[in-house]
Coordinates of N, CA, C and O in Angstrom, one line a residue:
X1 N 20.2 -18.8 -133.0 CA 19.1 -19.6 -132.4 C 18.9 -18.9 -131.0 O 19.4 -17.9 -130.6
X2 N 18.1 -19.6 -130.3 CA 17.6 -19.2 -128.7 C 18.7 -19.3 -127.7 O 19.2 -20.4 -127.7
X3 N 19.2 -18.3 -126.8 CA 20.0 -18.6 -125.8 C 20.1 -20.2 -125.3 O 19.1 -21.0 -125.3
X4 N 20.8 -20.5 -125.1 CA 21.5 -21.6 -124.4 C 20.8 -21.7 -122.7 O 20.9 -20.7 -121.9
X5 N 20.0 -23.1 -122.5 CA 18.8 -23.0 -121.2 C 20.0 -23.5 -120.1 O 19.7 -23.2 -118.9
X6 N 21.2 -24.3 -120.3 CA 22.2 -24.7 -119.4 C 23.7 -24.5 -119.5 O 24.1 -25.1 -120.5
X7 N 24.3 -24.1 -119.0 CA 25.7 -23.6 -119.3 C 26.7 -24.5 -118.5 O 26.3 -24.5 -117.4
X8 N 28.0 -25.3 -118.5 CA 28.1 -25.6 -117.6 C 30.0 -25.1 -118.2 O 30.5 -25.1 -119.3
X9 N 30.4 -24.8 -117.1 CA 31.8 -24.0 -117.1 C 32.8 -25.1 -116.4 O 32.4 -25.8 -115.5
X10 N 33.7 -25.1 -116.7 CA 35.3 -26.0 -116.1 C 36.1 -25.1 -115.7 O 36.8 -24.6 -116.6
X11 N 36.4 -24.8 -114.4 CA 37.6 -24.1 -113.8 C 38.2 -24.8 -113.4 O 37.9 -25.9 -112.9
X12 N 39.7 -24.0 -113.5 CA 41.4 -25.0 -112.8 C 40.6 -24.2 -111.2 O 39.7 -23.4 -111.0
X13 N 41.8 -25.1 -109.9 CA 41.4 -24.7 -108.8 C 42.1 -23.5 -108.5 O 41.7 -22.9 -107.5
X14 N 43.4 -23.0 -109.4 CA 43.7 -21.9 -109.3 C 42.8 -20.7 -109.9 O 43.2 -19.5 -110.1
X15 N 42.0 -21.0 -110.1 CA 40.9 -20.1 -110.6 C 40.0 -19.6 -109.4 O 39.8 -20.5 -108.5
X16 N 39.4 -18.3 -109.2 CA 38.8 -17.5 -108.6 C 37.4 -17.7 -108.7 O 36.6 -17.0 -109.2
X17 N 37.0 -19.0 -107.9 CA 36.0 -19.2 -108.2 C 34.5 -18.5 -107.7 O 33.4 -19.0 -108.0
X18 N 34.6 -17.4 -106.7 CA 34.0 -16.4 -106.5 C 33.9 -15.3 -107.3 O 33.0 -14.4 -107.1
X19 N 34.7 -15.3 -108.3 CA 34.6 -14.2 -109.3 C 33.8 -13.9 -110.6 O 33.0 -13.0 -110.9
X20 N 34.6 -15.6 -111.3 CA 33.5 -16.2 -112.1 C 32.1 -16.4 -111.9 O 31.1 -16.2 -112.6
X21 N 32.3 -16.9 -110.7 CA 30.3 -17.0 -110.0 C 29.7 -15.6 -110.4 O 28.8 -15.3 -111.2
X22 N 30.3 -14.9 -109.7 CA 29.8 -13.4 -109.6 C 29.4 -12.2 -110.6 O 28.8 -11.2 -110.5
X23 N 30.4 -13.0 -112.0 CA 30.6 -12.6 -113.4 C 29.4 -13.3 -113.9 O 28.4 -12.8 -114.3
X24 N 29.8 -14.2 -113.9 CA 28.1 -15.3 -114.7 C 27.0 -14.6 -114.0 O 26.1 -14.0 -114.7
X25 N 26.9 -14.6 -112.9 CA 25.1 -13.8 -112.1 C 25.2 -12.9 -113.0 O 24.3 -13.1 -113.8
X26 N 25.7 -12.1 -113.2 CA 25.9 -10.6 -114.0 C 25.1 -10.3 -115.1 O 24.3 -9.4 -115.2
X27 N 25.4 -11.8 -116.4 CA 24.7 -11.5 -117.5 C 23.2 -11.9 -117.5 O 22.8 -13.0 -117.0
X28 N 22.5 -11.2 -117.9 CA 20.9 -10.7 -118.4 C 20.3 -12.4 -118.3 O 21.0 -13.2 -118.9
X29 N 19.2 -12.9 -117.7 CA 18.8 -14.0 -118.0 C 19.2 -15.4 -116.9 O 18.5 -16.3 -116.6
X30 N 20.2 -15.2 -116.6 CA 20.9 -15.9 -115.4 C 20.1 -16.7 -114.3 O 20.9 -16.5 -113.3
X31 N 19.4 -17.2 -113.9 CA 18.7 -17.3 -113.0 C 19.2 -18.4 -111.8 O 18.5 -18.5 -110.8
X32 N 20.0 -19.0 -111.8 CA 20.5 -20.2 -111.2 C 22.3 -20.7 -111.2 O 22.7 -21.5 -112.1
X33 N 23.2 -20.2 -110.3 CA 23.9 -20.8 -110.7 C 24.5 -22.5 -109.5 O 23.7 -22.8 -108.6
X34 N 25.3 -23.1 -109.7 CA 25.0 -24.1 -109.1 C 26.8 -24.3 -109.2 O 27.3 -24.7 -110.2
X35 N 27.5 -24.0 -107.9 CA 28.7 -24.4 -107.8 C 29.4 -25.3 -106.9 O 29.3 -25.6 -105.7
X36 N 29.9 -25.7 -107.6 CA 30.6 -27.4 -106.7 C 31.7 -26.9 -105.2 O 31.7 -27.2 -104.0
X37 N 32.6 -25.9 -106.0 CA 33.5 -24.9 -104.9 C 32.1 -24.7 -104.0 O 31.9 -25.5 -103.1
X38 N 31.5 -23.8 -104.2 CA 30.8 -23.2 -103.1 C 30.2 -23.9 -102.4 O 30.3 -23.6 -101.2
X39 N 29.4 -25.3 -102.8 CA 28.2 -26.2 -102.2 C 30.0 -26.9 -100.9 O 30.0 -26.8 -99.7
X40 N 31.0 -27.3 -101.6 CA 31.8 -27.8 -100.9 C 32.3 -26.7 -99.4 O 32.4 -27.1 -98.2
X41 N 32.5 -25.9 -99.8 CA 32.5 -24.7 -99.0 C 31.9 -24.6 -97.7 O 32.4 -24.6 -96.5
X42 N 30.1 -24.4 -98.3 CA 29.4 -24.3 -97.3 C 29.1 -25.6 -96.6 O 28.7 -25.7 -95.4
X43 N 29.4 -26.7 -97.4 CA 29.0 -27.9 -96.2 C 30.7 -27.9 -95.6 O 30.7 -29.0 -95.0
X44 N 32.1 -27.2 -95.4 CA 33.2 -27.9 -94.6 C 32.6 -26.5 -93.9 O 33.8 -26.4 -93.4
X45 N 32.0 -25.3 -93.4 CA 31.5 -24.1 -92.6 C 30.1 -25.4 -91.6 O 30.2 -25.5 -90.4
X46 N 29.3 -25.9 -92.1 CA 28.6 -26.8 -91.6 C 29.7 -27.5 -90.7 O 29.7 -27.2 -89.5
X47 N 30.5 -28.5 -91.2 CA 31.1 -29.8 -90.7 C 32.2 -28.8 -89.5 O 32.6 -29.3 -88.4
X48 N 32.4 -27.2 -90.0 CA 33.3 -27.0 -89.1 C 32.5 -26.8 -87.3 O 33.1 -26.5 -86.3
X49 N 31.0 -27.0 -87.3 CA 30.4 -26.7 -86.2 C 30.2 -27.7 -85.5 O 30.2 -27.7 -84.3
X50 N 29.8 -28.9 -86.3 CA 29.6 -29.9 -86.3 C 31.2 -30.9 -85.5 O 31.1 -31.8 -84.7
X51 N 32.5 -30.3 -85.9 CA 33.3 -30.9 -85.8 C 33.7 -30.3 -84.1 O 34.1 -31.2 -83.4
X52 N 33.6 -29.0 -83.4 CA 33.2 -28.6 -82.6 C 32.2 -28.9 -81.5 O 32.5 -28.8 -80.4
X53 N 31.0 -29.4 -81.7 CA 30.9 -29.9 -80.4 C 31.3 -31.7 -80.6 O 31.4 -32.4 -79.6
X54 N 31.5 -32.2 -81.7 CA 32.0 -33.8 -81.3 C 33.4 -33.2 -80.2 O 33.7 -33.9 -79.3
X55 N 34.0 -32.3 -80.4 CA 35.5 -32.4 -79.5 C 35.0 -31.9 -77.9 O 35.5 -32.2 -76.8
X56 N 33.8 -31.3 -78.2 CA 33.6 -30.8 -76.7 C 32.9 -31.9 -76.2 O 33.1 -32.2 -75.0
X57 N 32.2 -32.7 -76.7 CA 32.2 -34.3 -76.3 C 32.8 -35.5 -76.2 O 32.5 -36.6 -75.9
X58 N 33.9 -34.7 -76.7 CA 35.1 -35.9 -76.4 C 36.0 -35.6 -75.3 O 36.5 -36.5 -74.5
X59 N 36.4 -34.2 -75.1 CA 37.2 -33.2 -73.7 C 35.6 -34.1 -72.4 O 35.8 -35.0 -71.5
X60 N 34.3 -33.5 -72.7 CA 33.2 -34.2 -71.3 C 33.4 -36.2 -71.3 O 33.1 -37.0 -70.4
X61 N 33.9 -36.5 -72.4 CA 34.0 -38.4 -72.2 C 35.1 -38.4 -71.5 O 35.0 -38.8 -70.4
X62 N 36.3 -38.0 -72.0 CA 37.8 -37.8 -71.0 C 37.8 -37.4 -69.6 O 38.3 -38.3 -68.8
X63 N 37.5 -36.4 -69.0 CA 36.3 -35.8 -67.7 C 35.9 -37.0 -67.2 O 36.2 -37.3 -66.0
X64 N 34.9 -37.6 -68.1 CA 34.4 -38.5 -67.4 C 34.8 -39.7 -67.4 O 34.2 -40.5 -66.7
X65 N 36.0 -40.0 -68.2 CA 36.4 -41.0 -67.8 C 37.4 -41.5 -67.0 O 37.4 -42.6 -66.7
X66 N 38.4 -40.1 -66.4 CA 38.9 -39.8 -65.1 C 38.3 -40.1 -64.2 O 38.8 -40.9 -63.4
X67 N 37.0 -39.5 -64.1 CA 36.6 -39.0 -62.9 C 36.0 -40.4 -62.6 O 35.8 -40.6 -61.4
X68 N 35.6 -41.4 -63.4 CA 34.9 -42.9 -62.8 C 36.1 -44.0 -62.5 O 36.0 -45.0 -61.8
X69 N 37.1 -43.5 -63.3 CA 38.7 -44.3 -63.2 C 39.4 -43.8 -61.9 O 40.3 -44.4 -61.2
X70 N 38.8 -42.5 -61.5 CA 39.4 -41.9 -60.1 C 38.6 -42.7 -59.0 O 38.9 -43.1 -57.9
X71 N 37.6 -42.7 -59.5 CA 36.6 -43.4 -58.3 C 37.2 -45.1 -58.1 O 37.6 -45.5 -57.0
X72 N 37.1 -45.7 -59.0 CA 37.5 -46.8 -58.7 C 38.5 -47.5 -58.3 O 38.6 -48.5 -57.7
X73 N 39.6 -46.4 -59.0 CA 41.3 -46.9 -58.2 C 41.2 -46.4 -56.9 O 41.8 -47.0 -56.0
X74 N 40.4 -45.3 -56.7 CA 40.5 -44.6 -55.3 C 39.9 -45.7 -54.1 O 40.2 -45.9 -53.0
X75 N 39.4 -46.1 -54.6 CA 38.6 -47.4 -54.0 C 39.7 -48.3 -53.4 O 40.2 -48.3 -52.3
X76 N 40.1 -49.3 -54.8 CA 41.2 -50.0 -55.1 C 42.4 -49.9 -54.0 O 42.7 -50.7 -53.2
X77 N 43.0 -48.6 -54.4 CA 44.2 -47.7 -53.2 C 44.2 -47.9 -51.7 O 44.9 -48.4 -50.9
X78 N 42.5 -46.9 -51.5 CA 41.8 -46.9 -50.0 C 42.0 -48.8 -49.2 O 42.2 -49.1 -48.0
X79 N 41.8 -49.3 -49.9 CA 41.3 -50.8 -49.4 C 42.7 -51.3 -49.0 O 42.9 -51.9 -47.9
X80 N 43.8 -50.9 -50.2 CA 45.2 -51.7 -50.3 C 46.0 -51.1 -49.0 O 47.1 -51.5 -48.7
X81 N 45.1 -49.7 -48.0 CA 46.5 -48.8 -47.3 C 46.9 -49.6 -45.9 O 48.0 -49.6 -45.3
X82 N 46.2 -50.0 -45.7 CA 47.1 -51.3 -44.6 C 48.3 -52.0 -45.3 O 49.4 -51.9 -44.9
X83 N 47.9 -52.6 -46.2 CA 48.7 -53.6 -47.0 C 50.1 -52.8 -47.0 O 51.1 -53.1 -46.3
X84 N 49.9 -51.7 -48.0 CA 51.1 -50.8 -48.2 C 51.7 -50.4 -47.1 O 52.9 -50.6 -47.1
X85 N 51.3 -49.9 -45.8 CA 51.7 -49.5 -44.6 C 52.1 -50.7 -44.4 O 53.3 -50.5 -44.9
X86 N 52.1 -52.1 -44.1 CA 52.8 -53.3 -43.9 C 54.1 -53.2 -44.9 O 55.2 -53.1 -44.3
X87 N 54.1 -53.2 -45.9 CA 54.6 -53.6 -46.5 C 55.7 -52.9 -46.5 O 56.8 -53.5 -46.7
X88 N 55.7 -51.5 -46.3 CA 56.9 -50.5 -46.3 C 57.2 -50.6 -44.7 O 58.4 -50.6 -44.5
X89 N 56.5 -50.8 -43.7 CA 56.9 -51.4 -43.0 C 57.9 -52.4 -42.3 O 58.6 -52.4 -41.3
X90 N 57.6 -53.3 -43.6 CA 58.8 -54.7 -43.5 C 60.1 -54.0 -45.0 O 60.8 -54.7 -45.6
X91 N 60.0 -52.6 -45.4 CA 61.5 -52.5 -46.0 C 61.3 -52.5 -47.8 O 62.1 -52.4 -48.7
X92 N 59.6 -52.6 -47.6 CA 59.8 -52.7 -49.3 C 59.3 -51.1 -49.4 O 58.6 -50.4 -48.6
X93 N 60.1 -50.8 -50.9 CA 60.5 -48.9 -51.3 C 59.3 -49.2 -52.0 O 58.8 -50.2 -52.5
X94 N 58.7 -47.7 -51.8 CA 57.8 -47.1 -52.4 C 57.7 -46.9 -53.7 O 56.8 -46.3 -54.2
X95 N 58.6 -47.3 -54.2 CA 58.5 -47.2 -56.0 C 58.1 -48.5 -56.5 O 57.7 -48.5 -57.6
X96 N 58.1 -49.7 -55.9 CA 57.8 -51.1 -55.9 C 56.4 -50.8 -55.7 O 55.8 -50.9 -56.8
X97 N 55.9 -50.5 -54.8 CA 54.8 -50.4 -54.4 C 53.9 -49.6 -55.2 O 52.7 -49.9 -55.4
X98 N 54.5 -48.4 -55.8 CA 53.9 -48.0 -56.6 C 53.2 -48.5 -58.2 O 52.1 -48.4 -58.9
X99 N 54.6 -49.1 -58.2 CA 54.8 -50.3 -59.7 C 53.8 -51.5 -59.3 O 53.2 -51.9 -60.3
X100 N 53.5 -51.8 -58.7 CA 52.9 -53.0 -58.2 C 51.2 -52.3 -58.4 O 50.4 -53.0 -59.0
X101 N 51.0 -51.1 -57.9 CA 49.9 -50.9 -57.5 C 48.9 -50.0 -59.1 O 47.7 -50.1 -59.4
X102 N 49.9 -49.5 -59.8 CA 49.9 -49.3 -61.4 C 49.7 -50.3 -61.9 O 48.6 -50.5 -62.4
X103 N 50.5 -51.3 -61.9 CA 50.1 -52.3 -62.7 C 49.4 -53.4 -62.6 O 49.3 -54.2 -63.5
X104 N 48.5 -53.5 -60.9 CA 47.3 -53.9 -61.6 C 46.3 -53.1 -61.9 O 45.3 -53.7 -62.3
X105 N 46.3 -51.5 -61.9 CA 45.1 -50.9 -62.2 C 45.2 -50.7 -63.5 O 44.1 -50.2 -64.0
X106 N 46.3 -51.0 -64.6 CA 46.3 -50.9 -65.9 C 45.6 -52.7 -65.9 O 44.6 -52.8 -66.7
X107 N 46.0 -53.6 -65.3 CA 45.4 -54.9 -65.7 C 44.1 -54.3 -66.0 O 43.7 -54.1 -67.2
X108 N 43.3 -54.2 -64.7 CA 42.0 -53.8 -64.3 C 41.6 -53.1 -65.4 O 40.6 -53.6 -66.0
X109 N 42.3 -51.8 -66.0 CA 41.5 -51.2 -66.7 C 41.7 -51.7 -67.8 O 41.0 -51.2 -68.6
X110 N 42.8 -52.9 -68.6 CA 42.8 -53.8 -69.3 C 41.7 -54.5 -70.1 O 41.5 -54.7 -71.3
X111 N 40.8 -55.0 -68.5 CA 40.2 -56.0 -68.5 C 38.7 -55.2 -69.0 O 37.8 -56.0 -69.3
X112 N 38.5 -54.3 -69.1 CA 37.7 -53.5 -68.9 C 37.4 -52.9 -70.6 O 36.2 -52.7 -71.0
X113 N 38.5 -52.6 -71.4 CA 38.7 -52.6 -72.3 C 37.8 -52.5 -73.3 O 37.1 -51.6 -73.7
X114 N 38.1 -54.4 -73.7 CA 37.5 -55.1 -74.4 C 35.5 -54.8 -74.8 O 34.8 -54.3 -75.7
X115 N 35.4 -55.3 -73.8 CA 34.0 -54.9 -73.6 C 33.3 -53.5 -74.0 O 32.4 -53.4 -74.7
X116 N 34.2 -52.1 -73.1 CA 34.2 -51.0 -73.5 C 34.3 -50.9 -74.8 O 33.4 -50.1 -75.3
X117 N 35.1 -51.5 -75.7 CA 35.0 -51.1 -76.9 C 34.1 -51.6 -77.9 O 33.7 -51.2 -79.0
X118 N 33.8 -52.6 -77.2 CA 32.5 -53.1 -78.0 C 31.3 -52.4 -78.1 O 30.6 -51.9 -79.1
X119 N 31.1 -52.5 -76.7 CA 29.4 -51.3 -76.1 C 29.6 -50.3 -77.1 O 28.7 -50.0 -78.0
X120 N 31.3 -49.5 -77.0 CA 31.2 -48.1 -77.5 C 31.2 -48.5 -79.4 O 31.7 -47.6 -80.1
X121 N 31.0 -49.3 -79.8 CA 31.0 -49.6 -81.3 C 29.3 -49.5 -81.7 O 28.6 -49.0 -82.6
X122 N 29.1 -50.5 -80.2 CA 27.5 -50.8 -81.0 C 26.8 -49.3 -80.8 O 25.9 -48.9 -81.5
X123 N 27.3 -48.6 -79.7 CA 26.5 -47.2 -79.1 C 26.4 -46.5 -80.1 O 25.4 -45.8 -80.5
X124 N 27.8 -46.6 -81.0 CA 28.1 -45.3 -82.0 C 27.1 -45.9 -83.1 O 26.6 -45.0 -83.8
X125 N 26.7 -47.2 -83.6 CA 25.9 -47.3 -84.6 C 25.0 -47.5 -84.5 O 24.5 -47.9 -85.6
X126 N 24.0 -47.3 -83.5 CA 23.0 -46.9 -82.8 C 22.8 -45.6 -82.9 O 21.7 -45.2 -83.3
X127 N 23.6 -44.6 -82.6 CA 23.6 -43.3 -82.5 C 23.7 -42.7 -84.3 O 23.1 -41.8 -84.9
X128 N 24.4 -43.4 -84.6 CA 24.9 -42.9 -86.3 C 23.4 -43.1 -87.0 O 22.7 -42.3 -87.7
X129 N 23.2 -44.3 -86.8 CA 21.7 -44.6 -87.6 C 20.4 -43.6 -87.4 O 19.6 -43.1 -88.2
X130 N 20.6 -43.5 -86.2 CA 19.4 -41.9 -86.0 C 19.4 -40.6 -87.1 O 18.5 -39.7 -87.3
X131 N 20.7 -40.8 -87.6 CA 20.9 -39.6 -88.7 C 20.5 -39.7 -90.0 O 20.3 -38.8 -90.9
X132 N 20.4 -41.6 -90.2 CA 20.0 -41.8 -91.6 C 18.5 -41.6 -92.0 O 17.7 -42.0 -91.2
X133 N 18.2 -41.0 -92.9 CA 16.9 -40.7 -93.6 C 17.0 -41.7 -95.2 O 18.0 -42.4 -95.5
X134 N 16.0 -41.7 -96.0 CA 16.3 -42.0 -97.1 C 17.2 -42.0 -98.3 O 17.8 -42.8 -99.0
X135 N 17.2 -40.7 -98.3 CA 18.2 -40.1 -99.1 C 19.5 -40.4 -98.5 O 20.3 -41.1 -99.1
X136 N 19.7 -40.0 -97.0 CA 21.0 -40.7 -96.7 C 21.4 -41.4 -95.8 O 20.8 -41.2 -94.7
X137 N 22.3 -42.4 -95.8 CA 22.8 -43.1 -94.6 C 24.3 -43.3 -94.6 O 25.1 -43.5 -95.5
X138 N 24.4 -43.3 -93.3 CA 25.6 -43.3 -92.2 C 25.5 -44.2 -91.8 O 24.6 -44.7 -91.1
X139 N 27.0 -45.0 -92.4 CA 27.7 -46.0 -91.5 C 28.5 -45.4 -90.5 O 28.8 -44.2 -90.7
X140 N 29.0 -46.2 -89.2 CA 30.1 -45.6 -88.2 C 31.2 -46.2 -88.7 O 31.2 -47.4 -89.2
X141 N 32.5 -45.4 -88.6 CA 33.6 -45.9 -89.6 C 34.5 -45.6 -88.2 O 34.6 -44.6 -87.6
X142 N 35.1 -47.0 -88.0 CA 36.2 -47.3 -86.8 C 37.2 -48.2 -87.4 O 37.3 -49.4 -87.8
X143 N 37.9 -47.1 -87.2 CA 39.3 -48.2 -88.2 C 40.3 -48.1 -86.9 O 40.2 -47.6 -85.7
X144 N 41.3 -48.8 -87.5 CA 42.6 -49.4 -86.4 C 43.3 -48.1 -85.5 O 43.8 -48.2 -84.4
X145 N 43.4 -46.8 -86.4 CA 43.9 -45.6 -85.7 C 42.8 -45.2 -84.3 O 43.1 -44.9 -83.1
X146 N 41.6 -45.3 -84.8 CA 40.3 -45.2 -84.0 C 40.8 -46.2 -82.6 O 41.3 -45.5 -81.7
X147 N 40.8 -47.2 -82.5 CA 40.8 -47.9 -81.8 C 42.1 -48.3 -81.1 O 42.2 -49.2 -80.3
X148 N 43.3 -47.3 -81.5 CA 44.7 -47.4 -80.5 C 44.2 -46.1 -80.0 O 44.3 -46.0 -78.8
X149 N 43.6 -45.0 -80.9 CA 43.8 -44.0 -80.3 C 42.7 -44.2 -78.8 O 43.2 -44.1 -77.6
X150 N 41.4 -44.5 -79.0 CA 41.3 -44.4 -77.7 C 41.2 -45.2 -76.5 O 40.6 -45.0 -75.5
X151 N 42.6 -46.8 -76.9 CA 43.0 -47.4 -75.9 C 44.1 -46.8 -75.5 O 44.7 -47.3 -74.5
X152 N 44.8 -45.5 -76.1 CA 45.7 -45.0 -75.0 C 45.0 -44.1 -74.5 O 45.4 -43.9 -73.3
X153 N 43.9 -43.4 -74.8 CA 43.9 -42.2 -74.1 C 43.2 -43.0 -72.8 O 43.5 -42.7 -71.7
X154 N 42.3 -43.9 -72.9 CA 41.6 -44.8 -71.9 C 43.1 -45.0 -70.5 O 43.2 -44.9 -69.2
X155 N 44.0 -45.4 -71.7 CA 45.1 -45.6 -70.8 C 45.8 -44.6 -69.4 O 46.3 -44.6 -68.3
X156 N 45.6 -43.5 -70.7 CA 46.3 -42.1 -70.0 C 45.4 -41.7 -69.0 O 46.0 -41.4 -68.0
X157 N 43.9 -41.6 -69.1 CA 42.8 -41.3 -68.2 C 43.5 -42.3 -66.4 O 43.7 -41.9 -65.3
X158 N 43.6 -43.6 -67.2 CA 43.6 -44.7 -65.9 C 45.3 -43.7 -65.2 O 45.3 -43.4 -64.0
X159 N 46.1 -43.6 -65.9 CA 47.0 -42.9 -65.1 C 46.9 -42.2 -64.3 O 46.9 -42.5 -63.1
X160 N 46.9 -41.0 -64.8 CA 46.3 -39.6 -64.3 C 45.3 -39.7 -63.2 O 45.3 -38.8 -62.4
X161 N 44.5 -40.5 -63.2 CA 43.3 -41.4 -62.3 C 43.8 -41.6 -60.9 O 43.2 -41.3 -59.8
X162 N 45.1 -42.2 -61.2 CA 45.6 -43.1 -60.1 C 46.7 -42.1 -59.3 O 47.3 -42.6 -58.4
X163 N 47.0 -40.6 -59.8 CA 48.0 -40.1 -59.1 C 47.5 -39.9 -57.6 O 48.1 -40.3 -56.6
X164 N 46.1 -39.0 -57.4 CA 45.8 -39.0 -56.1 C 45.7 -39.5 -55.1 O 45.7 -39.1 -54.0
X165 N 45.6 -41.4 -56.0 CA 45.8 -42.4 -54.8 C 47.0 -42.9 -53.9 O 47.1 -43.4 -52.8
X166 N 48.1 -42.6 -55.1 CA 49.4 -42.6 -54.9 C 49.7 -42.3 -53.8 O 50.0 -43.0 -52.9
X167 N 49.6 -40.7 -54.2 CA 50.3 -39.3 -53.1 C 49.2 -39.5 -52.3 O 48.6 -38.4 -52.2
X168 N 48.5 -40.4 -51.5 CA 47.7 -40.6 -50.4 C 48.4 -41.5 -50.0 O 48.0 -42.0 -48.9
X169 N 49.5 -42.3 -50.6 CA 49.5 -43.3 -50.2 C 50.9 -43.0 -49.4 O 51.1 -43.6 -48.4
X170 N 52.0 -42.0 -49.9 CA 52.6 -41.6 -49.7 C 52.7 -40.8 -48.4 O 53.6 -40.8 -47.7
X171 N 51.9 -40.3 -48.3 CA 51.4 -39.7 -46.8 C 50.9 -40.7 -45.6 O 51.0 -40.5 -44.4
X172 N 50.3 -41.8 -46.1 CA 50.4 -42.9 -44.7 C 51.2 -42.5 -43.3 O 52.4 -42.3 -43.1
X173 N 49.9 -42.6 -42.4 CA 50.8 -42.7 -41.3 C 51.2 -44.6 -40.7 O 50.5 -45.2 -40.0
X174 N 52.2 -45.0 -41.1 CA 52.8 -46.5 -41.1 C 52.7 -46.5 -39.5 O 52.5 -47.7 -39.2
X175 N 52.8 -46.0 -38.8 CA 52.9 -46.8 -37.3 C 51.1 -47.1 -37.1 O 50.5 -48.2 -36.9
X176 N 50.4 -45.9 -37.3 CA 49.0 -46.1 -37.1 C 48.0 -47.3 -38.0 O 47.0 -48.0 -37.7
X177 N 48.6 -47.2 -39.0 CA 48.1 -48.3 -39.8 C 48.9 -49.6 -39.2 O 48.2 -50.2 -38.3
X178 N 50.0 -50.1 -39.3 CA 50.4 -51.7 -38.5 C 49.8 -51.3 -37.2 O 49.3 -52.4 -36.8
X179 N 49.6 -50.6 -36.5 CA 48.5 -50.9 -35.1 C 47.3 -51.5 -35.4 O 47.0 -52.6 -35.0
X180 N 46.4 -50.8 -36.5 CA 45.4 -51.1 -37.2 C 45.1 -52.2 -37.4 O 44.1 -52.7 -37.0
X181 N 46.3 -52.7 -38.2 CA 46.1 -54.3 -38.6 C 46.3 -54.9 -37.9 O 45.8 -56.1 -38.1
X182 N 47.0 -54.7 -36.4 CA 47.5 -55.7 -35.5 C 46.2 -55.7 -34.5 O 46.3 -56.5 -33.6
X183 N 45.2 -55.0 -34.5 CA 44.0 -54.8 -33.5 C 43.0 -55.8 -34.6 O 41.8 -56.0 -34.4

C-alpha cells in the first residue's frame, strides 16, 4: 500500500533522543517531525531566562527592602538616642538595650507583615493575569513554603537593617546627650 502519512515512535529515556530524531529526518519523504524530549527542552532553555531575571528581581526586592527597613529603623534608632544615652547612663548594658531595641523593630516589622503579604498576593495576581491569553492562563501559586520563605527573609532584611543603627548607637556621646535632655 501507500506509505504511512503519520508515524509515531516510543522511546525509553535512556534512549538518544537526538539521534533517533536525526535518523527519522533522514528517510525520503519525512517532512515533520514533532518531539516531546525536544519541545520540553526548548521550553526549560526558555524558562531557564525567564527564571533569571525573576532572581535578579528578587536580589532588586531584597535591596529594597533593606534599604526602606534601613530608613525606618534608622528613624526609629535616631529618635530613641537620648533615651539610650539615659538609660546607659543610669547602668543599664548595652546588650539590653540592644534586645530591647530589636525587638520592637521585629514587632514593627511584624505588624507590617500581614498586610505586606496580602498587597504582595493580590500584586502577583494582577501581574500573572497580564500573561493570560486565551489559549492560556496563569494562576499565581503561593503555598506555605512561599510564604515562610519570604517572612524570614523580610525578617533577615529587618535585621541587617538595624545593624547601622546599633553601631551608632554604640558610639553615643552619653555626657552630651543627658545635657541634651536636661536643657
Amino acid at each position: 500500500g501507500s506509505a504511512p502519512r503519520t508515524v509515531a515512535l516510543g522511546l525509553d529515556n535512556r534512549d538518544d533522543h537526538r539521534l533517533v530524531r536525526d535518523r527519522v529526518a533522514a528517510f525520503p519523504g519525512v517532512q515533520q517531525i514533532s518531539d516531546h524530549v525536544a519541545t520540553a527542552e526548548r521550553a526549560e532553555e526558555l524558562m531557564a531566562a525567564s527564571r533569571f531575571f525573576v532572581g535578579i528581581i528578587l536580589v532588586l526586592a531584597v535591596v529594597m527592602a533593606i534599604a526602606l527597613i534601613f530608613n525606618a529603623l534608622s528613624v526609629t534608632i535616631g529618635e530613641r538616642e537620648t533615651e539610650v544615652a539615659t538609660l546607659q547612663a543610669n547602668g543599664v548594658g548595652r546588650s539590653w538595650i540592644r534586645r530591647a531595641i530589636t525587638a520592637e523593630n521585629l514587632v514593627t516589622v511584624g505588624i507590617g507583615l500581614i498586610p505586606g503579604l496580602l498587597l504582595g498576593r493580590l500584586s502577583a495576581g494582577v501581574f500573572v493575569s497580564q500573561f493570560s491569553t486565551e489559549q492560556l492562563t496563569l494562576d499565581p501559586v503561593l503555598n506555605s513554603t512561599s510564604l515562610v520563605g519570604a517572612v524570614l527573609v523580610i525578617v533577615l532584611c529587618a535585621l541587617v537593617a538595624q545593624v547601622p543603627g546599633l553601631r551608632r548607637l554604640d558610639r553615643l556621646d552619653l555626657a552630651a546627650k543627658v545635657r541634651e535632655r536636661a536643657l
